[in-house]
Each structure stands twice: as C-alpha cells, then as structure tokens.
Amino acid sequence: MMMLSAIKELLEHIKEVQQDTIKLSQDSTMMLSRFIEESKVEIDDNAATALQYQDIISQQLTATIEAIDSTEKSIDIFENAYQSDEIVATNSLEKLQKKLNLTLDDAKRKRDAFSGKLTHKQEDEIEFF
C-alpha cells in the first residue's frame, strides 16, 4: 500500500497548491477591483472578461480539488477494505492451519493404531496377526 500512500501524499500536495492559487487569484481580483473602484476607472468589456476569468479559474481549481477529495476517499475505502480482507484471509489461513494440523495428528494416530502402536494406558499388549 506504499504506492497508494505516495499517491495520496501527491494528491494532497496538488490540492494545497491549488488552494494557494485560488487564494492568490481571489486576492488579485480584490486588489484590482478595489483599484478600479477607488480610481473610478471605467473598464471595457475585455477588462471585465479578464476579471471574470479569475473567478472561472478559481471555480475550475475548486472542481479539481473536489475530484481529488473524492479520489482520496476512494483510496481510503480501498485501503480499509484491503486491510479488512487481509485480516479475514489471515484468520482463515490460521483456521485452515489448525484443521490441517488436526487432520495430520489424526492420520498419524490412525497409522500408529493400525500398525499396533496404540498409545493408551493398557497393560495388555495388542498383537496383530
């Protein structure tokens, strides 16, 4: 799962960079808007569109952050399921090992019994002809 951990760390880094970019874009828009308002400058359609682009960029980055969050949640779910399945598999293997050991012990006991080597406390010896 080390690969998934590295991917999650990379996604987290990308998300942080995008959040920083959104903040810079918003700050930039606010500074320009304040300058335009204080200077009483009339802006043309191109300048208005440029300011709107800042908002569009922020929206796109936010959508990407949401996709990253969803991906991280999916990875978490997978990791939890994998760990749970691994525990179930380990428990199943342990149970199988115990059953196989019991089967082997029983087979050895039967072999010994059929060859005349009973191991119980009996004073009489059993002879097979």
GROMACS .gro file of N, CA and C in nm:
model
  387
    1MET      N    1   0.080  -0.120   0.000
    1MET     CA    2   0.000   0.000   0.000
    1MET      C    3   0.085   0.127   0.000
    2MET      N    4   0.217   0.108  -0.006
    2MET     CA    5   0.305   0.224  -0.006
    2MET      C    6   0.282   0.311  -0.129
    3MET      N    7   0.251   0.247  -0.241
    3MET     CA    8   0.228   0.324  -0.363
    3MET      C    9   0.105   0.414  -0.346
    4LEU      N   10  -0.001   0.359  -0.286
    4LEU     CA   11  -0.121   0.439  -0.266
    4LEU      C   12  -0.095   0.552  -0.167
    5SER      N   13  -0.013   0.529  -0.068
    5SER     CA   14   0.022   0.635   0.026
    5SER      C   15   0.096   0.747  -0.045
    6ALA      N   16   0.187   0.712  -0.134
    6ALA     CA   17   0.261   0.813  -0.210
    6ALA      C   18   0.166   0.891  -0.300
    7ILE      N   19   0.072   0.822  -0.362
    7ILE     CA   20  -0.025   0.889  -0.448
    7ILE      C   21  -0.110   0.985  -0.365
    8LYS      N   22  -0.154   0.940  -0.248
    8LYS     CA   23  -0.235   1.027  -0.161
    8LYS      C   24  -0.156   1.150  -0.119
    9GLU      N   25  -0.029   1.135  -0.087
    9GLU     CA   26   0.054   1.249  -0.050
    9GLU      C   27   0.069   1.346  -0.167
   10LEU      N   28   0.088   1.293  -0.286
   10LEU     CA   29   0.099   1.376  -0.405
   10LEU      C   30  -0.032   1.452  -0.430
   11LEU      N   31  -0.143   1.383  -0.419
   11LEU     CA   32  -0.274   1.448  -0.438
   11LEU      C   33  -0.295   1.558  -0.333
   12GLU      N   34  -0.255   1.532  -0.211
   12GLU     CA   35  -0.269   1.631  -0.105
   12GLU      C   36  -0.184   1.755  -0.137
   13HIS      N   37  -0.064   1.732  -0.188
   13HIS     CA   38   0.023   1.844  -0.227
   13HIS      C   39  -0.041   1.926  -0.339
   14ILE      N   40  -0.091   1.858  -0.440
   14ILE     CA   41  -0.156   1.927  -0.553
   14ILE      C   42  -0.275   2.008  -0.503
   15LYS      N   43  -0.352   1.950  -0.414
   15LYS     CA   44  -0.468   2.019  -0.359
   15LYS      C   45  -0.426   2.146  -0.284
   16GLU      N   46  -0.321   2.137  -0.205
   16GLU     CA   47  -0.272   2.254  -0.132
   16GLU      C   48  -0.225   2.364  -0.227
   17VAL      N   49  -0.154   2.327  -0.332
   17VAL     CA   50  -0.107   2.424  -0.432
   17VAL      C   51  -0.227   2.491  -0.498
   18GLN      N   52  -0.328   2.412  -0.531
   18GLN     CA   53  -0.447   2.470  -0.595
   18GLN      C   54  -0.520   2.564  -0.500
   19GLN      N   55  -0.528   2.528  -0.372
   19GLN     CA   56  -0.592   2.617  -0.275
   19GLN      C   57  -0.514   2.749  -0.263
   20ASP      N   58  -0.381   2.738  -0.264
   20ASP     CA   59  -0.299   2.860  -0.261
   20ASP      C   60  -0.323   2.945  -0.386
   21THR      N   61  -0.335   2.879  -0.501
   21THR     CA   62  -0.359   2.950  -0.627
   21THR      C   63  -0.495   3.019  -0.626
   22ILE      N   64  -0.594   2.951  -0.573
   22ILE     CA   65  -0.728   3.011  -0.561
   22ILE      C   66  -0.721   3.136  -0.474
   23LYS      N   67  -0.652   3.127  -0.362
   23LYS     CA   68  -0.640   3.241  -0.271
   23LYS      C   69  -0.568   3.358  -0.341
   24LEU      N   70  -0.460   3.327  -0.413
   24LEU     CA   71  -0.389   3.434  -0.486
   24LEU      C   72  -0.479   3.498  -0.592
   25SER      N   73  -0.555   3.417  -0.662
   25SER     CA   74  -0.645   3.468  -0.765
   25SER      C   75  -0.752   3.558  -0.703
   26GLN      N   76  -0.807   3.515  -0.591
   26GLN     CA   77  -0.910   3.595  -0.524
   26GLN      C   78  -0.851   3.726  -0.473
   27ASP      N   79  -0.731   3.717  -0.413
   27ASP     CA   80  -0.665   3.840  -0.365
   27ASP      C   81  -0.637   3.935  -0.481
   28SER      N   82  -0.590   3.880  -0.592
   28SER     CA   83  -0.561   3.962  -0.710
   28SER      C   84  -0.687   4.032  -0.761
   29THR      N   85  -0.795   3.958  -0.769
   29THR     CA   86  -0.922   4.014  -0.816
   29THR      C   87  -0.969   4.125  -0.722
   30MET      N   88  -0.956   4.101  -0.592
   30MET     CA   89  -0.999   4.202  -0.495
   30MET      C   90  -0.913   4.329  -0.507
   31MET      N   91  -0.782   4.313  -0.525
   31MET     CA   92  -0.693   4.430  -0.538
   31MET      C   93  -0.728   4.510  -0.663
   32LEU      N   94  -0.747   4.438  -0.775
   32LEU     CA   95  -0.783   4.507  -0.899
   32LEU      C   96  -0.918   4.575  -0.887
   33SER      N   97  -1.014   4.507  -0.828
   33SER     CA   98  -1.147   4.566  -0.812
   33SER      C   99  -1.141   4.690  -0.723
   34ARG      N  100  -1.065   4.682  -0.615
   34ARG     CA  101  -1.050   4.797  -0.526
   34ARG      C  102  -0.983   4.914  -0.600
   35PHE      N  103  -0.880   4.882  -0.678
   35PHE     CA  104  -0.811   4.987  -0.755
   35PHE      C  105  -0.907   5.052  -0.854
   36ILE      N  106  -0.985   4.972  -0.924
   36ILE     CA  107  -1.080   5.025  -1.023
   36ILE      C  108  -1.184   5.112  -0.954
   37GLU      N  109  -1.232   5.066  -0.840
   37GLU     CA  110  -1.335   5.142  -0.768
   37GLU      C  111  -1.278   5.273  -0.713
   38GLU      N  112  -1.162   5.265  -0.649
   38GLU     CA  113  -1.102   5.385  -0.590
   38GLU      C  114  -1.057   5.485  -0.697
   39SER      N  115  -1.013   5.436  -0.810
   39SER     CA  116  -0.966   5.524  -0.918
   39SER      C  117  -1.080   5.571  -1.006
   40LYS      N  118  -1.195   5.513  -0.984
   40LYS     CA  119  -1.314   5.546  -1.065
   40LYS      C  120  -1.285   5.530  -1.213
   41VAL      N  121  -1.216   5.417  -1.243
   41VAL     CA  122  -1.180   5.386  -1.381
   41VAL      C  123  -1.293   5.306  -1.443
   42GLU      N  124  -1.326   5.346  -1.564
   42GLU     CA  125  -1.424   5.268  -1.640
   42GLU      C  126  -1.348   5.157  -1.711
   43ILE      N  127  -1.393   5.034  -1.693
   43ILE     CA  128  -1.326   4.924  -1.763
   43ILE      C  129  -1.408   4.883  -1.884
   44ASP      N  130  -1.338   4.835  -1.983
   44ASP     CA  131  -1.408   4.790  -2.104
   44ASP      C  132  -1.447   4.643  -2.088
   45ASP      N  133  -1.509   4.589  -2.193
   45ASP     CA  134  -1.556   4.451  -2.188
   45ASP      C  135  -1.441   4.351  -2.171
   46ASN      N  136  -1.327   4.381  -2.234
   46ASN     CA  137  -1.211   4.291  -2.221
   46ASN      C  138  -1.161   4.284  -2.076
   47ALA      N  139  -1.155   4.398  -2.009
   47ALA     CA  140  -1.109   4.400  -1.870
   47ALA      C  141  -1.209   4.329  -1.779
   48ALA      N  142  -1.338   4.349  -1.807
   48ALA     CA  143  -1.441   4.281  -1.728
   48ALA      C  144  -1.432   4.130  -1.748
   49THR      N  145  -1.408   4.089  -1.872
   49THR     CA  146  -1.392   3.947  -1.901
   49THR      C  147  -1.268   3.891  -1.831
   50ALA      N  148  -1.161   3.967  -1.830
   50ALA     CA  149  -1.038   3.924  -1.762
   50ALA      C  150  -1.063   3.902  -1.613
   51LEU      N  151  -1.141   3.990  -1.552
   51LEU     CA  152  -1.175   3.973  -1.410
   51LEU      C  153  -1.262   3.849  -1.390
   52GLN      N  154  -1.352   3.825  -1.483
   52GLN     CA  155  -1.437   3.706  -1.473
   52GLN      C  156  -1.355   3.578  -1.489
   53TYR      N  157  -1.252   3.586  -1.570
   53TYR     CA  158  -1.165   3.469  -1.588
   53TYR      C  159  -1.102   3.425  -1.455
   54GLN      N  160  -1.069   3.524  -1.372
   54GLN     CA  161  -1.012   3.489  -1.241
   54GLN      C  162  -1.110   3.401  -1.162
   55ASP      N  163  -1.238   3.436  -1.168
   55ASP     CA  164  -1.339   3.358  -1.098
   55ASP      C  165  -1.354   3.220  -1.161
   56ILE      N  166  -1.349   3.214  -1.293
   56ILE     CA  167  -1.360   3.085  -1.364
   56ILE      C  168  -1.242   2.994  -1.327
   57ILE      N  169  -1.124   3.053  -1.321
   57ILE     CA  170  -1.005   2.976  -1.282
   57ILE      C  171  -1.024   2.918  -1.142
   58SER      N  172  -1.071   2.999  -1.050
   58SER     CA  173  -1.095   2.953  -0.913
   58SER      C  174  -1.198   2.840  -0.909
   59GLN      N  175  -1.304   2.854  -0.989
   59GLN     CA  176  -1.407   2.750  -0.993
   59GLN      C  177  -1.351   2.619  -1.048
   60GLN      N  178  -1.268   2.629  -1.151
   60GLN     CA  179  -1.208   2.508  -1.209
   60GLN      C  180  -1.114   2.440  -1.110
   61LEU      N  181  -1.035   2.519  -1.041
   61LEU     CA  182  -0.945   2.462  -0.941
   61LEU      C  183  -1.024   2.399  -0.826
   62THR      N  184  -1.133   2.462  -0.787
   62THR     CA  185  -1.218   2.406  -0.682
   62THR      C  186  -1.278   2.272  -0.727
   63ALA      N  187  -1.320   2.264  -0.853
   63ALA     CA  188  -1.373   2.137  -0.905
   63ALA      C  189  -1.266   2.029  -0.904
   64THR      N  190  -1.143   2.066  -0.935
   64THR     CA  191  -1.033   1.970  -0.932
   64THR      C  192  -1.006   1.924  -0.790
   65ILE      N  193  -1.012   2.017  -0.695
   65ILE     CA  194  -0.994   1.982  -0.554
   65ILE      C  195  -1.101   1.883  -0.510
   66GLU      N  196  -1.224   1.905  -0.553
   66GLU     CA  197  -1.332   1.812  -0.520
   66GLU      C  198  -1.305   1.673  -0.578
   67ALA      N  199  -1.253   1.669  -0.699
   67ALA     CA  200  -1.219   1.540  -0.761
   67ALA      C  201  -1.107   1.471  -0.683
   68ILE      N  202  -1.011   1.550  -0.638
   68ILE     CA  203  -0.901   1.494  -0.558
   68ILE      C  204  -0.955   1.439  -0.426
   69ASP      N  205  -1.044   1.515  -0.361
   69ASP     CA  206  -1.105   1.468  -0.236
   69ASP      C  207  -1.177   1.335  -0.257
   70SER      N  208  -1.251   1.327  -0.365
   70SER     CA  209  -1.324   1.203  -0.397
   70SER      C  210  -1.227   1.087  -0.420
   71THR      N  211  -1.118   1.115  -0.491
   71THR     CA  212  -1.018   1.012  -0.517
   71THR      C  213  -0.954   0.966  -0.386
   72GLU      N  214  -0.921   1.061  -0.300
   72GLU     CA  215  -0.862   1.026  -0.170
   72GLU      C  216  -0.957   0.939  -0.088
   73LYS      N  217  -1.085   0.972  -0.089
   73LYS     CA  218  -1.184   0.892  -0.016
   73LYS      C  219  -1.192   0.751  -0.074
   74SER      N  220  -1.188   0.740  -0.206
   74SER     CA  221  -1.191   0.608  -0.270
   74SER      C  222  -1.068   0.526  -0.232
   75ILE      N  223  -0.953   0.590  -0.228
   75ILE     CA  224  -0.831   0.520  -0.187
   75ILE      C  225  -0.843   0.475  -0.042
   76ASP      N  226  -0.897   0.561   0.045
   76ASP     CA  227  -0.915   0.524   0.186
   76ASP      C  228  -1.007   0.403   0.199
   77ILE      N  229  -1.116   0.404   0.124
   77ILE     CA  230  -1.210   0.291   0.128
   77ILE      C  231  -1.142   0.164   0.082
   78PHE      N  232  -1.065   0.174  -0.027
   78PHE     CA  233  -0.993   0.058  -0.077
   78PHE      C  234  -0.894   0.006   0.027
   79GLU      N  235  -0.817   0.098   0.089
   79GLU     CA  236  -0.718   0.057   0.188
   79GLU      C  237  -0.785  -0.012   0.307
   80ASN      N  238  -0.898   0.043   0.353
   80ASN     CA  239  -0.970  -0.018   0.465
   80ASN      C  240  -1.022  -0.157   0.427
   81ALA      N  241  -1.077  -0.169   0.307
   81ALA     CA  242  -1.127  -0.298   0.261
   81ALA      C  243  -1.013  -0.398   0.246
   82TYR      N  244  -0.901  -0.351   0.194
   82TYR     CA  245  -0.785  -0.438   0.176
   82TYR      C  246  -0.735  -0.489   0.311
   83GLN      N  247  -0.725  -0.398   0.409
   83GLN     CA  248  -0.680  -0.438   0.542
   83GLN      C  249  -0.778  -0.536   0.604
   84SER      N  250  -0.906  -0.510   0.589
   84SER     CA  251  -1.009  -0.598   0.643
   84SER      C  252  -1.001  -0.735   0.576
   85ASP      N  253  -0.989  -0.736   0.443
   85ASP     CA  254  -0.977  -0.862   0.370
   85ASP      C  255  -0.851  -0.936   0.408
   86GLU      N  256  -0.744  -0.861   0.432
   86GLU     CA  257  -0.618  -0.924   0.470
   86GLU      C  258  -0.632  -0.991   0.607
   87ILE      N  259  -0.702  -0.925   0.700
   87ILE     CA  260  -0.726  -0.983   0.832
   87ILE      C  261  -0.811  -1.109   0.819
   88VAL      N  262  -0.916  -1.102   0.738
   88VAL     CA  263  -1.003  -1.219   0.717
   88VAL      C  264  -0.922  -1.333   0.655
   89ALA      N  265  -0.840  -1.301   0.557
   89ALA     CA  266  -0.758  -1.405   0.492
   89ALA      C  267  -0.660  -1.466   0.591
   90THR      N  268  -0.598  -1.383   0.673
   90THR     CA  269  -0.504  -1.433   0.774
   90THR      C  270  -0.576  -1.524   0.873
   91ASN      N  271  -0.693  -1.482   0.919
   91ASN     CA  272  -0.771  -1.564   1.013
   91ASN      C  273  -0.811  -1.696   0.949
   92SER      N  274  -0.851  -1.690   0.823
   92SER     CA  275  -0.890  -1.812   0.752
   92SER      C  276  -0.771  -1.907   0.737
   93LEU      N  277  -0.654  -1.850   0.706
   93LEU     CA  278  -0.535  -1.933   0.694
   93LEU      C  279  -0.497  -1.997   0.827
   94GLU      N  280  -0.513  -1.922   0.936
   94GLU     CA  281  -0.484  -1.978   1.069
   94GLU      C  282  -0.581  -2.092   1.101
   95LYS      N  283  -0.709  -2.073   1.070
   95LYS     CA  284  -0.807  -2.180   1.093
   95LYS      C  285  -0.774  -2.301   1.007
   96LEU      N  286  -0.739  -2.278   0.882
   96LEU     CA  287  -0.702  -2.387   0.793
   96LEU      C  288  -0.581  -2.461   0.847
   97GLN      N  289  -0.481  -2.387   0.895
   97GLN     CA  290  -0.360  -2.448   0.953
   97GLN      C  291  -0.397  -2.538   1.071
   98LYS      N  292  -0.484  -2.489   1.158
   98LYS     CA  293  -0.527  -2.569   1.275
   98LYS      C  294  -0.598  -2.697   1.230
   99LYS      N  295  -0.687  -2.684   1.132
   99LYS     CA  296  -0.760  -2.801   1.083
   99LYS      C  297  -0.665  -2.901   1.017
  100LEU      N  298  -0.571  -2.850   0.940
  100LEU     CA  299  -0.474  -2.940   0.877
  100LEU      C  300  -0.387  -3.009   0.980
  101ASN      N  301  -0.349  -2.937   1.087
  101ASN     CA  302  -0.272  -2.999   1.194
  101ASN      C  303  -0.353  -3.108   1.263
  102LEU      N  304  -0.482  -3.083   1.289
  102LEU     CA  305  -0.568  -3.184   1.350
  102LEU      C  306  -0.582  -3.305   1.259
  103THR      N  307  -0.597  -3.280   1.130
  103THR     CA  308  -0.609  -3.389   1.033
  103THR      C  309  -0.480  -3.471   1.030
  104LEU      N  310  -0.367  -3.403   1.031
  104LEU     CA  311  -0.239  -3.473   1.033
  104LEU      C  312  -0.221  -3.554   1.160
  105ASP      N  313  -0.255  -3.494   1.274
  105ASP     CA  314  -0.245  -3.567   1.401
  105ASP      C  315  -0.335  -3.691   1.399
  106ASP      N  316  -0.456  -3.675   1.348
  106ASP     CA  317  -0.549  -3.788   1.340
  106ASP      C  318  -0.496  -3.896   1.247
  107ALA      N  319  -0.440  -3.854   1.135
  107ALA     CA  320  -0.385  -3.951   1.039
  107ALA      C  321  -0.267  -4.026   1.101
  108LYS      N  322  -0.182  -3.955   1.175
  108LYS     CA  323  -0.068  -4.021   1.241
  108LYS      C  324  -0.116  -4.119   1.348
  109ARG      N  325  -0.217  -4.076   1.425
  109ARG     CA  326  -0.273  -4.163   1.529
  109ARG      C  327  -0.330  -4.290   1.469
  110LYS      N  328  -0.402  -4.273   1.358
  110LYS     CA  329  -0.461  -4.390   1.293
  110LYS      C  330  -0.352  -4.481   1.236
  111ARG      N  331  -0.248  -4.422   1.179
  111ARG     CA  332  -0.138  -4.502   1.127
  111ARG      C  333  -0.074  -4.584   1.238
  112ASP      N  334  -0.050  -4.515   1.352
  112ASP     CA  335   0.010  -4.584   1.465
  112ASP      C  336  -0.083  -4.694   1.517
  113ALA      N  337  -0.213  -4.666   1.521
  113ALA     CA  338  -0.308  -4.765   1.571
  113ALA      C  339  -0.313  -4.887   1.479
  114PHE      N  340  -0.310  -4.864   1.352
  114PHE     CA  341  -0.319  -4.975   1.258
  114PHE      C  342  -0.189  -5.055   1.251
  115SER      N  343  -0.082  -4.994   1.297
  115SER     CA  344   0.044  -5.069   1.296
  115SER      C  345   0.072  -5.133   1.431
  116GLY      N  346  -0.026  -5.127   1.522
  116GLY     CA  347  -0.012  -5.194   1.651
  116GLY      C  348   0.056  -5.111   1.756
  117LYS      N  349   0.064  -4.984   1.739
  117LYS     CA  350   0.131  -4.898   1.837
  117LYS      C  351   0.032  -4.806   1.905
  118LEU      N  352  -0.065  -4.859   1.974
  118LEU     CA  353  -0.160  -4.777   2.047
  118LEU      C  354  -0.091  -4.709   2.162
  119THR      N  355  -0.126  -4.590   2.189
  119THR     CA  356  -0.055  -4.512   2.292
  119THR      C  357  -0.142  -4.489   2.415
  120HIS      N  358  -0.244  -4.572   2.437
  120HIS     CA  359  -0.325  -4.551   2.556
  120HIS      C  360  -0.276  -4.644   2.666
  121LYS      N  361  -0.320  -4.619   2.788
  121LYS     CA  362  -0.271  -4.696   2.902
  121LYS      C  363  -0.346  -4.829   2.912
  122GLN      N  364  -0.288  -4.925   2.857
  122GLN     CA  365  -0.341  -5.059   2.866
  122GLN      C  366  -0.224  -5.150   2.898
  123GLU      N  367  -0.244  -5.240   2.991
  123GLU     CA  368  -0.135  -5.327   3.031
  123GLU      C  369  -0.122  -5.443   2.935
  124ASP      N  370  -0.228  -5.476   2.870
  124ASP     CA  371  -0.221  -5.586   2.774
  124ASP      C  372  -0.169  -5.535   2.641
  125GLU      N  373  -0.081  -5.609   2.584
  125GLU     CA  374  -0.031  -5.570   2.452
  125GLU      C  375  -0.124  -5.625   2.346
  126ILE      N  376  -0.141  -5.551   2.243
  126ILE     CA  377  -0.225  -5.594   2.133
  126ILE      C  378  -0.136  -5.647   2.024
  127GLU      N  379  -0.169  -5.766   1.983
  127GLU     CA  380  -0.091  -5.825   1.876
  127GLU      C  381  -0.178  -5.838   1.754
  128PHE      N  382  -0.124  -5.806   1.640
  128PHE     CA  383  -0.196  -5.822   1.515
  128PHE      C  384  -0.135  -5.936   1.439
  129PHE      N  385  -0.219  -6.016   1.380
  129PHE     CA  386  -0.170  -6.131   1.305
  129PHE      C  387  -0.175  -6.105   1.158
   0.00000   0.00000   0.00000
